[in-house]
mmCIF file of C-alpha atoms and ligand atoms in Angstrom:
data_model
loop_
_atom_site.group_PDB
_atom_site.id
_atom_site.type_symbol
_atom_site.label_atom_id
_atom_site.label_comp_id
_atom_site.label_asym_id
_atom_site.label_seq_id
_atom_site.Cartn_x
_atom_site.Cartn_y
_atom_site.Cartn_z
ATOM 1 C CA MET L 219 -98.302 41.965 -103.402
ATOM 2 C CA THR L 220 -97.209 38.392 -103.484
ATOM 3 C CA ALA L 221 -94.366 36.807 -101.868
ATOM 4 C CA GLN L 222 -92.983 36.295 -105.522
ATOM 5 C CA ASP L 223 -93.322 39.946 -106.274
ATOM 6 C CA TYR L 224 -91.243 40.766 -103.290
ATOM 7 C CA ILE L 225 -88.625 38.355 -104.164
ATOM 8 C CA ASN L 226 -88.653 39.881 -107.819
ATOM 9 C CA LEU L 227 -88.069 43.309 -106.513
ATOM 10 C CA GLU L 228 -85.134 42.048 -104.454
ATOM 11 C CA GLU L 229 -83.419 40.065 -107.266
ATOM 12 C CA GLN L 230 -83.950 42.912 -109.927
ATOM 13 C CA LEU L 231 -83.020 45.907 -108.196
ATOM 14 C CA GLY L 232 -80.619 44.820 -105.480
ATOM 15 C CA ALA L 233 -77.021 43.845 -105.882
ATOM 16 C CA ARG L 234 -77.293 39.991 -105.012
ATOM 17 C CA ILE L 235 -74.678 39.653 -102.654
ATOM 18 C CA TYR L 236 -76.640 36.973 -100.708
ATOM 19 C CA HIS L 237 -78.446 33.511 -101.797
ATOM 20 C CA PRO L 238 -81.426 33.828 -99.075
ATOM 21 C CA LEU L 239 -83.992 31.030 -98.701
ATOM 22 C CA ASP L 240 -87.127 32.535 -100.653
ATOM 23 C CA VAL L 241 -89.030 32.991 -97.429
ATOM 24 C CA VAL L 242 -90.252 36.751 -97.284
ATOM 25 C CA LEU L 243 -90.761 37.713 -93.650
ATOM 26 C CA ALA L 244 -93.346 40.662 -92.421
ATOM 27 C CA ARG L 245 -93.238 40.074 -88.632
ATOM 28 C CA GLY L 246 -91.268 38.530 -85.716
ATOM 29 C CA GLU L 247 -91.850 37.909 -82.053
ATOM 30 C CA GLY L 248 -89.429 36.179 -79.693
ATOM 31 C CA ILE L 249 -88.327 33.046 -81.426
ATOM 32 C CA TRP L 250 -91.065 33.248 -84.218
ATOM 33 C CA VAL L 251 -91.281 34.789 -87.370
ATOM 34 C CA TRP L 252 -94.077 35.131 -90.005
ATOM 35 C CA ASP L 253 -93.934 35.284 -93.689
ATOM 36 C CA VAL L 254 -96.260 37.722 -95.833
ATOM 37 C CA ASP L 255 -98.653 34.606 -96.473
ATOM 38 C CA GLY L 256 -99.056 34.401 -92.515
ATOM 39 C CA ASN L 257 -96.656 30.999 -92.316
ATOM 40 C CA LYS L 258 -95.031 30.934 -88.948
ATOM 41 C CA TYR L 259 -91.254 29.632 -88.572
ATOM 42 C CA LEU L 260 -88.999 29.401 -85.767
ATOM 43 C CA ASP L 261 -85.785 31.261 -86.331
ATOM 44 C CA PHE L 262 -83.026 29.075 -85.946
ATOM 45 C CA LEU L 263 -80.430 31.531 -87.221
ATOM 46 C CA SER L 264 -81.334 34.786 -84.793
ATOM 47 C CA ALA L 265 -79.744 36.782 -87.659
ATOM 48 C CA TYR L 266 -76.394 35.540 -87.190
ATOM 49 C CA SER L 267 -76.940 35.734 -83.309
ATOM 50 C CA ALA L 268 -77.810 39.466 -83.649
ATOM 51 C CA VAL L 269 -81.331 38.682 -82.123
ATOM 52 C CA SER L 270 -80.227 36.432 -79.190
ATOM 53 C CA GLN L 271 -82.893 38.363 -77.111
ATOM 54 C CA GLY L 272 -85.628 37.410 -79.418
ATOM 55 C CA HIS L 273 -87.307 39.373 -82.295
ATOM 56 C CA CYS L 274 -88.630 42.629 -81.245
ATOM 57 C CA HIS L 275 -88.054 42.233 -77.341
ATOM 58 C CA PRO L 276 -90.640 44.282 -75.759
ATOM 59 C CA ARG L 277 -88.091 46.123 -73.243
ATOM 60 C CA ILE L 278 -85.440 46.860 -75.983
ATOM 61 C CA TYR L 279 -88.349 47.949 -78.422
ATOM 62 C CA GLN L 280 -89.827 50.337 -75.455
ATOM 63 C CA THR L 281 -86.234 51.840 -75.260
ATOM 64 C CA MET L 282 -85.947 52.334 -78.768
ATOM 65 C CA VAL L 283 -89.279 54.207 -79.199
ATOM 66 C CA GLU L 284 -88.543 56.466 -76.242
ATOM 67 C CA GLN L 285 -85.280 57.233 -77.275
ATOM 68 C CA ALA L 286 -86.167 57.709 -80.554
ATOM 69 C CA LYS L 287 -88.711 60.467 -79.436
ATOM 70 C CA THR L 288 -86.071 62.141 -77.539
ATOM 71 C CA LEU L 289 -82.649 62.089 -79.157
ATOM 72 C CA THR L 290 -81.283 60.105 -81.679
ATOM 73 C CA LEU L 291 -77.988 61.491 -83.080
ATOM 74 C CA THR L 292 -75.686 64.374 -81.874
ATOM 75 C CA SER L 293 -72.635 63.217 -83.510
ATOM 76 C CA ARG L 294 -69.362 63.071 -81.371
ATOM 77 C CA ALA L 295 -68.884 66.964 -81.954
ATOM 78 C CA PHE L 296 -70.980 66.972 -78.810
ATOM 79 C CA ARG L 297 -71.773 64.818 -75.736
ATOM 80 C CA ASN L 298 -75.139 63.194 -74.657
ATOM 81 C CA ASN L 299 -76.548 61.533 -71.733
ATOM 82 C CA GLN L 300 -76.647 57.931 -72.940
ATOM 83 C CA THR L 301 -73.137 57.059 -74.170
ATOM 84 C CA GLY L 302 -71.253 57.225 -70.860
ATOM 85 C CA LEU L 303 -73.714 55.073 -69.356
ATOM 86 C CA LEU L 304 -73.356 52.323 -71.961
ATOM 87 C CA TYR L 305 -69.721 52.489 -71.442
ATOM 88 C CA LYS L 306 -70.045 52.037 -67.913
ATOM 89 C CA GLU L 307 -72.244 48.970 -68.043
ATOM 90 C CA LEU L 308 -70.669 47.487 -70.831
ATOM 91 C CA LEU L 309 -67.165 47.716 -69.163
ATOM 92 C CA GLU L 310 -68.594 45.986 -66.028
ATOM 93 C CA ILE L 311 -69.583 42.950 -68.113
ATOM 94 C CA CYS L 312 -66.256 42.812 -70.142
ATOM 95 C CA GLY L 313 -63.814 43.395 -67.100
ATOM 96 C CA LYS L 314 -61.831 46.336 -68.656
ATOM 97 C CA ASP L 315 -61.611 50.048 -68.437
ATOM 98 C CA MET L 316 -61.907 51.605 -71.991
ATOM 99 C CA VAL L 317 -64.106 51.238 -74.963
ATOM 100 C CA LEU L 318 -64.602 52.533 -78.496
ATOM 101 C CA LEU L 319 -68.031 52.332 -80.109
ATOM 102 C CA MET L 320 -68.677 51.845 -83.935
ATOM 103 C CA ASN L 321 -71.585 50.679 -85.886
ATOM 104 C CA SER L 322 -71.270 47.417 -87.729
ATOM 105 C CA GLY L 323 -68.982 44.341 -86.663
ATOM 106 C CA ALA L 324 -66.613 45.004 -89.415
ATOM 107 C CA GLU L 325 -66.009 48.505 -88.609
ATOM 108 C CA GLY L 326 -65.227 46.941 -85.030
ATOM 109 C CA VAL L 327 -62.761 44.868 -86.581
ATOM 110 C CA ASP L 328 -61.118 47.402 -88.756
ATOM 111 C CA THR L 329 -60.959 49.592 -85.700
ATOM 112 C CA ALA L 330 -59.205 46.715 -83.495
ATOM 113 C CA ILE L 331 -56.699 46.272 -86.382
ATOM 114 C CA LYS L 332 -55.828 50.147 -86.288
ATOM 115 C CA THR L 333 -55.643 50.102 -82.367
ATOM 116 C CA ALA L 334 -53.336 46.879 -82.637
ATOM 117 C CA ARG L 335 -51.186 48.690 -85.126
ATOM 118 C CA LYS L 336 -51.027 51.978 -83.098
ATOM 119 C CA TRP L 337 -50.078 50.113 -80.153
ATOM 120 C CA GLY L 338 -47.511 47.999 -82.234
ATOM 121 C CA TYR L 339 -45.770 51.358 -83.479
ATOM 122 C CA VAL L 340 -46.072 53.365 -80.002
ATOM 123 C CA LYS L 341 -45.715 50.907 -77.392
ATOM 124 C CA LYS L 342 -43.691 47.982 -78.836
ATOM 125 C CA GLY L 343 -41.514 49.809 -81.151
ATOM 126 C CA ILE L 344 -42.003 47.885 -84.299
ATOM 127 C CA PRO L 345 -40.741 50.087 -87.145
ATOM 128 C CA ASP L 346 -43.294 52.370 -88.906
ATOM 129 C CA ASN L 347 -45.478 50.299 -91.598
ATOM 130 C CA LYS L 348 -43.900 47.197 -90.653
ATOM 131 C CA ALA L 349 -46.658 45.793 -88.355
ATOM 132 C CA GLU L 350 -47.637 42.251 -88.544
ATOM 133 C CA ILE L 351 -51.208 40.816 -87.513
ATOM 134 C CA ILE L 352 -51.555 37.110 -87.453
ATOM 135 C CA VAL L 353 -54.826 35.583 -88.191
ATOM 136 C CA CYS L 354 -56.396 32.212 -88.871
ATOM 137 C CA LEU L 355 -57.305 30.123 -91.685
ATOM 138 C CA GLY L 356 -60.949 29.701 -92.279
ATOM 139 C CA ASN L 357 -61.564 32.772 -90.271
ATOM 140 C CA PHE L 358 -64.364 35.545 -90.929
ATOM 141 C CA HIS L 359 -63.795 38.950 -89.769
ATOM 142 C CA GLY L 360 -66.340 40.754 -91.898
ATOM 143 C CA ARG L 361 -66.284 42.531 -95.565
ATOM 144 C CA THR L 362 -64.381 45.787 -95.579
ATOM 145 C CA THR L 363 -61.272 45.699 -97.578
ATOM 146 C CA THR L 364 -59.147 45.359 -94.674
ATOM 147 C CA CYS L 365 -61.459 42.571 -93.250
ATOM 148 C CA ILE L 366 -61.178 40.483 -96.347
ATOM 149 C CA SER L 367 -57.585 41.116 -96.443
ATOM 150 C CA CYS L 368 -57.348 38.962 -93.427
ATOM 151 C CA SER L 369 -59.436 36.262 -94.877
ATOM 152 C CA PRO L 370 -57.893 33.504 -96.956
ATOM 153 C CA GLU L 371 -61.263 32.692 -98.530
ATOM 154 C CA PRO L 372 -60.818 33.356 -102.376
ATOM 155 C CA GLN L 373 -64.207 34.244 -103.036
ATOM 156 C CA TYR L 374 -64.059 37.069 -100.423
ATOM 157 C CA ARG L 375 -60.997 38.388 -101.942
ATOM 158 C CA GLU L 376 -61.212 37.885 -105.710
ATOM 159 C CA HIS L 377 -61.167 40.924 -107.893
ATOM 160 C CA PHE L 378 -61.146 43.204 -104.806
ATOM 161 C CA GLY L 379 -57.341 43.678 -104.442
ATOM 162 C CA PRO L 380 -55.120 45.164 -103.862
ATOM 163 C CA LEU L 381 -55.424 44.153 -100.341
ATOM 164 C CA THR L 382 -54.413 45.575 -97.322
ATOM 165 C CA PRO L 383 -50.985 44.100 -96.346
ATOM 166 C CA GLY L 384 -49.547 42.850 -93.070
ATOM 167 C CA PHE L 385 -51.536 39.840 -92.262
ATOM 168 C CA VAL L 386 -49.818 36.526 -91.829
ATOM 169 C CA PHE L 387 -52.035 33.178 -91.966
ATOM 170 C CA VAL L 388 -51.596 30.312 -89.421
ATOM 171 C CA PRO L 389 -54.045 27.149 -88.991
ATOM 172 C CA TYR L 390 -56.869 27.438 -86.515
ATOM 173 C CA GLY L 391 -56.531 25.488 -83.562
ATOM 174 C CA ASP L 392 -52.795 24.841 -83.789
ATOM 175 C CA ALA L 393 -50.757 27.124 -81.026
ATOM 176 C CA ASP L 394 -47.354 25.755 -81.976
ATOM 177 C CA ALA L 395 -48.081 27.256 -85.719
ATOM 178 C CA LEU L 396 -48.927 30.712 -83.824
ATOM 179 C CA ALA L 397 -45.724 30.339 -81.765
ATOM 180 C CA LYS L 398 -43.670 29.951 -85.080
ATOM 181 C CA ALA L 399 -45.218 32.712 -86.878
ATOM 182 C CA ILE L 400 -44.403 35.338 -84.606
ATOM 183 C CA THR L 401 -41.726 37.793 -85.333
ATOM 184 C CA PRO L 402 -40.245 41.111 -83.782
ATOM 185 C CA ASN L 403 -42.962 42.937 -86.044
ATOM 186 C CA THR L 404 -45.973 41.106 -84.884
ATOM 187 C CA ALA L 405 -48.440 43.455 -82.993
ATOM 188 C CA ALA L 406 -51.391 41.190 -82.479
ATOM 189 C CA PHE L 407 -53.237 37.557 -83.031
ATOM 190 C CA LEU L 408 -56.630 38.368 -84.314
ATOM 191 C CA VAL L 409 -58.844 35.146 -83.744
ATOM 192 C CA GLU L 410 -62.365 33.799 -83.197
ATOM 193 C CA PRO L 411 -63.058 31.886 -80.061
ATOM 194 C CA ILE L 412 -65.109 29.732 -82.077
ATOM 195 C CA GLN L 413 -65.077 30.171 -85.789
ATOM 196 C CA GLY L 414 -68.810 30.873 -86.751
ATOM 197 C CA GLU L 415 -69.007 31.438 -90.593
ATOM 198 C CA GLY L 416 -66.163 28.994 -90.948
ATOM 199 C CA GLY L 417 -68.435 26.107 -89.730
ATOM 200 C CA ILE L 418 -68.955 26.221 -85.954
ATOM 201 C CA GLY L 419 -65.210 25.449 -85.886
ATOM 202 C CA VAL L 420 -64.588 24.570 -82.100
ATOM 203 C CA PRO L 421 -60.848 24.551 -81.354
ATOM 204 C CA PRO L 422 -59.276 21.879 -79.229
ATOM 205 C CA LYS L 423 -59.555 22.291 -75.504
ATOM 206 C CA GLY L 424 -56.807 24.386 -74.067
ATOM 207 C CA TYR L 425 -55.977 26.172 -77.301
ATOM 208 C CA PHE L 426 -56.611 29.457 -75.744
ATOM 209 C CA THR L 427 -54.840 28.825 -72.619
ATOM 210 C CA LYS L 428 -51.804 28.202 -74.798
ATOM 211 C CA VAL L 429 -52.497 30.952 -77.249
ATOM 212 C CA ASN L 430 -52.682 33.510 -74.258
ATOM 213 C CA ALA L 431 -49.480 32.093 -72.611
ATOM 214 C CA ILE L 432 -47.574 32.670 -76.349
ATOM 215 C CA CYS L 433 -48.989 36.255 -76.677
ATOM 216 C CA ARG L 434 -48.009 37.141 -73.221
ATOM 217 C CA ALA L 435 -44.560 35.658 -73.606
ATOM 218 C CA ASN L 436 -44.118 37.449 -77.048
ATOM 219 C CA ASN L 437 -45.594 40.961 -75.981
ATOM 220 C CA VAL L 438 -48.353 40.251 -78.757
ATOM 221 C CA LEU L 439 -51.680 41.462 -78.418
ATOM 222 C CA LEU L 440 -54.530 38.755 -78.152
ATOM 223 C CA VAL L 441 -57.293 40.230 -80.069
ATOM 224 C CA MET L 442 -61.001 38.262 -79.780
ATOM 225 C CA ASP L 443 -63.427 38.555 -82.394
ATOM 226 C CA GLU L 444 -66.455 37.836 -80.114
ATOM 227 C CA ILE L 445 -68.929 39.455 -82.651
ATOM 228 C CA GLN L 446 -70.864 36.372 -83.061
ATOM 229 C CA THR L 447 -69.832 34.362 -80.101
ATOM 230 C CA GLY L 448 -69.788 36.934 -77.417
ATOM 231 C CA LEU L 449 -72.802 37.878 -74.952
ATOM 232 C CA GLY L 450 -74.082 34.597 -73.912
ATOM 233 C CA ARG L 451 -74.189 32.643 -77.574
ATOM 234 C CA THR L 452 -71.896 29.842 -76.449
ATOM 235 C CA GLY L 453 -73.015 29.494 -72.961
ATOM 236 C CA LYS L 454 -70.468 31.819 -71.262
ATOM 237 C CA MET L 455 -70.836 35.740 -71.506
ATOM 238 C CA PHE L 456 -67.461 35.353 -73.754
ATOM 239 C CA ALA L 457 -66.622 32.270 -75.856
ATOM 240 C CA TYR L 458 -62.958 32.768 -74.682
ATOM 241 C CA GLN L 459 -63.853 31.883 -71.065
ATOM 242 C CA HIS L 460 -64.245 28.346 -72.160
ATOM 243 C CA ASP L 461 -60.298 27.878 -71.620
ATOM 244 C CA ALA L 462 -58.752 28.662 -68.266
ATOM 245 C CA GLU L 463 -56.447 31.699 -67.889
ATOM 246 C CA VAL L 464 -57.406 33.542 -71.061
ATOM 247 C CA ASN L 465 -57.221 37.387 -70.717
ATOM 248 C CA PRO L 466 -57.587 38.905 -74.319
ATOM 249 C CA ASP L 467 -56.298 42.367 -74.563
ATOM 250 C CA ILE L 468 -58.839 43.449 -77.086
ATOM 251 C CA LEU L 469 -62.608 42.042 -77.384
ATOM 252 C CA ILE L 470 -64.676 42.906 -80.428
ATOM 253 C CA LEU L 471 -68.430 42.914 -79.972
ATOM 254 C CA GLY L 472 -71.284 43.530 -82.324
ATOM 255 C CA LYS L 473 -74.434 41.663 -83.346
ATOM 256 C CA ALA L 474 -76.324 40.795 -79.906
ATOM 257 C CA LEU L 475 -75.023 44.100 -78.365
ATOM 258 C CA SER L 476 -78.180 45.632 -79.593
ATOM 259 C CA GLY L 477 -80.458 42.851 -79.761
ATOM 260 C CA GLY L 478 -81.132 43.105 -83.505
ATOM 261 C CA PHE L 479 -82.692 46.793 -83.340
ATOM 262 C CA TYR L 480 -79.915 48.927 -84.438
ATOM 263 C CA PRO L 481 -76.107 48.260 -85.541
ATOM 264 C CA VAL L 482 -73.933 48.793 -82.673
ATOM 265 C CA SER L 483 -70.165 47.278 -82.363
ATOM 266 C CA ALA L 484 -67.629 47.841 -79.628
ATOM 267 C CA VAL L 485 -63.718 47.493 -79.291
ATOM 268 C CA VAL L 486 -63.167 46.964 -75.604
ATOM 269 C CA ALA L 487 -59.597 46.995 -74.195
ATOM 270 C CA ASN L 488 -57.606 48.667 -71.137
ATOM 271 C CA GLN L 489 -56.296 52.200 -71.175
ATOM 272 C CA ASP L 490 -52.874 51.443 -72.176
ATOM 273 C CA ILE L 491 -54.054 50.228 -75.266
ATOM 274 C CA LEU L 492 -57.262 52.313 -76.347
ATOM 275 C CA GLY L 493 -55.808 55.252 -74.563
ATOM 276 C CA LEU L 494 -53.355 55.652 -77.459
ATOM 277 C CA PHE L 495 -55.907 57.070 -79.693
ATOM 278 C CA ARG L 496 -56.123 61.045 -79.606
ATOM 279 C CA PRO L 497 -59.007 63.312 -80.887
ATOM 280 C CA GLY L 498 -58.791 63.189 -84.602
ATOM 281 C CA ASP L 499 -57.138 59.611 -85.067
ATOM 282 C CA HIS L 500 -60.425 57.902 -85.598
ATOM 283 C CA GLY L 501 -64.177 58.508 -85.829
ATOM 284 C CA SER L 502 -67.920 57.653 -86.893
ATOM 285 C CA THR L 503 -70.488 59.921 -87.311
ATOM 286 C CA PHE L 504 -73.222 57.503 -86.165
ATOM 287 C CA GLY L 505 -70.708 55.749 -83.776
ATOM 288 C CA ALA L 506 -71.808 55.958 -80.028
ATOM 289 C CA ASN L 507 -75.025 57.716 -81.003
ATOM 290 C CA PRO L 508 -77.734 58.177 -78.043
ATOM 291 C CA LEU L 509 -80.269 55.791 -79.882
ATOM 292 C CA ALA L 510 -77.610 53.045 -80.322
ATOM 293 C CA CYS L 511 -76.370 53.526 -76.589
ATOM 294 C CA ALA L 512 -79.882 53.336 -75.229
ATOM 295 C CA VAL L 513 -80.741 50.391 -77.243
ATOM 296 C CA ALA L 514 -77.495 48.653 -76.264
ATOM 297 C CA ARG L 515 -78.065 49.309 -72.823
ATOM 298 C CA THR L 516 -81.292 47.585 -72.940
ATOM 299 C CA ALA L 517 -80.083 44.852 -74.847
ATOM 300 C CA LEU L 518 -77.232 44.162 -72.274
ATOM 301 C CA LYS L 519 -79.549 44.408 -69.270
ATOM 302 C CA VAL L 520 -81.872 41.770 -71.216
ATOM 303 C CA ILE L 521 -79.007 39.237 -71.443
ATOM 304 C CA VAL L 522 -78.043 39.813 -67.650
ATOM 305 C CA GLU L 523 -81.632 39.789 -66.220
ATOM 306 C CA GLU L 524 -83.199 37.038 -68.252
ATOM 307 C CA LYS L 525 -80.136 34.876 -67.417
ATOM 308 C CA LEU L 526 -79.607 34.312 -71.298
ATOM 309 C CA VAL L 527 -76.067 33.103 -70.624
ATOM 310 C CA GLN L 528 -77.138 30.328 -68.294
ATOM 311 C CA ARG L 529 -80.086 29.449 -70.602
ATOM 312 C CA SER L 530 -77.480 29.116 -73.290
ATOM 313 C CA ASP L 531 -75.500 26.715 -71.244
ATOM 314 C CA GLU L 532 -78.145 24.583 -69.961
ATOM 315 C CA LEU L 533 -80.487 24.482 -72.979
ATOM 316 C CA GLY L 534 -77.327 24.009 -75.353
ATOM 317 C CA ARG L 535 -76.020 20.807 -73.320
ATOM 318 C CA TYR L 536 -79.667 19.425 -73.444
ATOM 319 C CA PHE L 537 -79.958 20.308 -77.219
ATOM 320 C CA LEU L 538 -76.622 19.103 -78.402
ATOM 321 C CA GLU L 539 -77.072 15.380 -76.405
ATOM 322 C CA LYS L 540 -80.444 15.258 -78.106
ATOM 323 C CA LEU L 541 -79.069 15.945 -81.392
ATOM 324 C CA LEU L 542 -76.133 13.362 -80.662
ATOM 325 C CA SER L 543 -78.793 10.631 -80.527
ATOM 326 C CA ILE L 544 -79.917 11.213 -84.294
ATOM 327 C CA LYS L 545 -78.908 8.459 -86.778
ATOM 328 C CA SER L 546 -78.313 9.733 -90.175
ATOM 329 C CA LYS L 547 -76.078 8.606 -92.875
ATOM 330 C CA HIS L 548 -75.827 12.301 -93.848
ATOM 331 C CA VAL L 549 -74.203 13.573 -90.554
ATOM 332 C CA LYS L 550 -70.559 13.636 -90.324
ATOM 333 C CA GLU L 551 -70.301 15.627 -86.967
ATOM 334 C CA ILE L 552 -72.305 17.557 -84.537
ATOM 335 C CA ARG L 553 -70.499 19.881 -82.334
ATOM 336 C CA GLY L 554 -70.893 23.447 -80.721
ATOM 337 C CA ARG L 555 -71.082 25.168 -77.383
ATOM 338 C CA GLY L 556 -74.416 26.562 -75.774
ATOM 339 C CA LEU L 557 -76.993 27.233 -78.323
ATOM 340 C CA PHE L 558 -74.186 27.721 -81.204
ATOM 341 C CA ILE L 559 -74.226 24.191 -82.893
ATOM 342 C CA GLY L 560 -73.104 23.023 -86.164
ATOM 343 C CA VAL L 561 -74.306 19.865 -87.925
ATOM 344 C CA GLU L 562 -71.618 18.988 -90.386
ATOM 345 C CA LEU L 563 -72.995 16.888 -93.333
ATOM 346 C CA GLN L 564 -70.811 14.110 -95.236
ATOM 347 C CA PRO L 565 -69.651 15.458 -98.454
ATOM 348 C CA ALA L 566 -72.158 12.924 -100.022
ATOM 349 C CA ALA L 567 -75.168 14.739 -98.605
ATOM 350 C CA ARG L 568 -74.836 17.170 -101.488
ATOM 351 C CA GLY L 569 -74.526 20.346 -99.427
ATOM 352 C CA ALA L 570 -76.676 21.763 -96.384
ATOM 353 C CA ARG L 571 -78.752 24.160 -98.352
ATOM 354 C CA ARG L 572 -81.386 21.296 -99.374
ATOM 355 C CA PHE L 573 -81.827 20.251 -95.745
ATOM 356 C CA CYS L 574 -82.338 23.867 -94.813
ATOM 357 C CA GLU L 575 -84.913 24.263 -97.676
ATOM 358 C CA ALA L 576 -86.527 21.078 -96.184
ATOM 359 C CA LEU L 577 -86.408 22.363 -92.598
ATOM 360 C CA ARG L 578 -87.954 25.469 -93.889
ATOM 361 C CA ASN L 579 -91.086 23.560 -95.349
ATOM 362 C CA GLU L 580 -91.139 21.831 -91.493
ATOM 363 C CA GLY L 581 -91.337 25.227 -90.235
ATOM 364 C CA MET L 582 -87.936 26.106 -88.987
ATOM 365 C CA LEU L 583 -85.579 28.732 -90.615
ATOM 366 C CA CYS L 584 -81.943 27.562 -90.825
ATOM 367 C CA LYS L 585 -79.026 28.763 -93.053
ATOM 368 C CA GLU L 586 -76.131 26.571 -94.335
ATOM 369 C CA THR L 587 -72.827 27.822 -93.803
ATOM 370 C CA HIS L 588 -69.765 26.639 -95.777
ATOM 371 C CA GLU L 589 -71.792 24.558 -97.800
ATOM 372 C CA HIS L 590 -71.691 21.488 -95.697
ATOM 373 C CA VAL L 591 -72.717 22.834 -92.206
ATOM 374 C CA ILE L 592 -76.407 23.541 -90.915
ATOM 375 C CA ARG L 593 -76.120 26.425 -88.017
ATOM 376 C CA LEU L 594 -78.467 26.001 -85.268
ATOM 377 C CA ALA L 595 -78.452 29.157 -83.280
ATOM 378 C CA PRO L 596 -81.821 30.057 -82.184
ATOM 379 C CA PRO L 597 -82.577 33.045 -79.977
ATOM 380 C CA LEU L 598 -81.258 32.470 -76.424
ATOM 381 C CA VAL L 599 -85.066 33.129 -75.119
ATOM 382 C CA ILE L 600 -86.147 29.699 -76.681
ATOM 383 C CA THR L 601 -87.593 27.044 -73.983
ATOM 384 C CA LYS L 602 -86.816 23.427 -73.740
ATOM 385 C CA GLU L 603 -90.323 22.668 -75.050
ATOM 386 C CA GLU L 604 -89.413 24.704 -78.189
ATOM 387 C CA LEU L 605 -86.190 23.057 -78.651
ATOM 388 C CA ASP L 606 -88.232 19.618 -78.354
ATOM 389 C CA TRP L 607 -90.517 20.749 -81.029
ATOM 390 C CA ALA L 608 -87.477 21.656 -83.184
ATOM 391 C CA PHE L 609 -85.652 18.479 -82.364
ATOM 392 C CA VAL L 610 -88.537 16.488 -83.710
ATOM 393 C CA ARG L 611 -88.145 18.332 -87.187
ATOM 394 C CA ILE L 612 -84.517 18.303 -87.351
ATOM 395 C CA LYS L 613 -84.310 14.612 -86.623
ATOM 396 C CA LYS L 614 -86.934 13.913 -89.273
ATOM 397 C CA VAL L 615 -85.181 15.639 -91.969
ATOM 398 C CA LEU L 616 -81.782 14.319 -91.281
ATOM 399 C CA GLU L 617 -83.177 10.886 -91.050
ATOM 400 C CA THR L 618 -85.729 10.709 -93.874
ATOM 401 C CA MET L 619 -83.952 12.945 -96.474
ATOM 402 C CA GLU L 620 -82.677 10.676 -99.470
HETATM 403 C C1 LIG M 235 -70.930 38.862 -88.398
HETATM 404 C C2 LIG M 235 -69.300 38.699 -88.045
HETATM 405 C C3 LIG M 235 -68.313 40.079 -88.319
HETATM 406 C C4 LIG M 235 -68.943 41.193 -89.296
HETATM 407 O O1 LIG M 235 -70.073 41.952 -88.760
HETATM 408 P P1 LIG M 235 -70.816 42.757 -89.523
HETATM 409 O O2 LIG M 235 -71.904 43.407 -88.649
HETATM 410 O O3 LIG M 235 -71.513 41.889 -90.552
HETATM 411 O O4 LIG M 235 -70.064 43.736 -90.151
HETATM 412 C C5 LIG M 235 -67.038 39.944 -87.795
HETATM 413 N N1 LIG M 235 -66.823 38.973 -87.499
HETATM 414 C C6 LIG M 235 -67.388 37.883 -86.902
HETATM 415 C C7 LIG M 235 -66.705 36.843 -86.302
HETATM 416 C C8 LIG M 235 -68.673 37.885 -87.321
HETATM 417 O O5 LIG M 235 -69.417 36.760 -87.008
#
């Protein structure tokens, strides 16, 4: 079969919910992927940060195979010898004392919303069915019916209503707007520390310090969606740590939590919040299964033992500085933290997609986000030399594209 045959199958038989670059991948190793014709590319998307540890990381692979031979799924009707160990190891990293595991990121967000609402009714005394959750313009929290209800993006919502009520919108990066939007019925503020899908939107310095104080003063839960930014991507273990004195009540994790091998998401909080769930309140057949937990345990060990957080910090600074030296009429702004960088193009540049296609022809896979932004987020195992290799190509494309 040719690459075109695979593309035709996808186009004819699958619902077309994505507009992928037409590259048909067959193999991955570390930062590299190969297409069905044997062409090699540097993966600068890392599956939206899910493969921060690199493709087919040998240690995670080993765990996956061994656990797959041993025990994969018990359901939560019974216990197993992996789940509790992941709880313990994950909570040490998060500095919290309770966790609830799900599968996809969107399920994690849904679960966090249920958690915040329950807390609002039981602990804060909000009248039943009146809880409000404040969310930001330009956010992305996933694609379930409730997740799209907390997004103002018309395309995410159109023809999918009626939507879940109870969300209030404020501009991102504006702490005063948050303070004004809070009512006695506000249960939580749900926010990304950097808006990933929104175009690598980095908020003003100190925003979350103020947000944290506002949430404390008003008895509102601060819920951080760290699904894409968490676990080292931005040069800190969690991106909220870029501001001082921020202590979110609820953390939502996913993506790199399993190094790209298996969907695992987590809602992390303290006992006074997650302890409100009773048996039967919530559940998932695959959630917290032993294969997921074994894989996530090793994926976390890789992040810590290979010092991927420090790598992201050091290499991210190095790379951002180099990128800022590029002189291109197309570039409006280059911004980011760690190895989570957005190149925002001028409106006149006619969209980021043609730049991503040009980069593909140079051997680099990137994906545009929100029309005008090229996201640069390679696996965190990348080396300085490999970033230099990529830099030459990015510079060439940005400077020579007409
Ligand atoms: C990817 C993402 C999600 C959704 O995760 P899925 O695993 O695709 O459901 C939610 N929030 C943020 C910030 C994300 O980047």
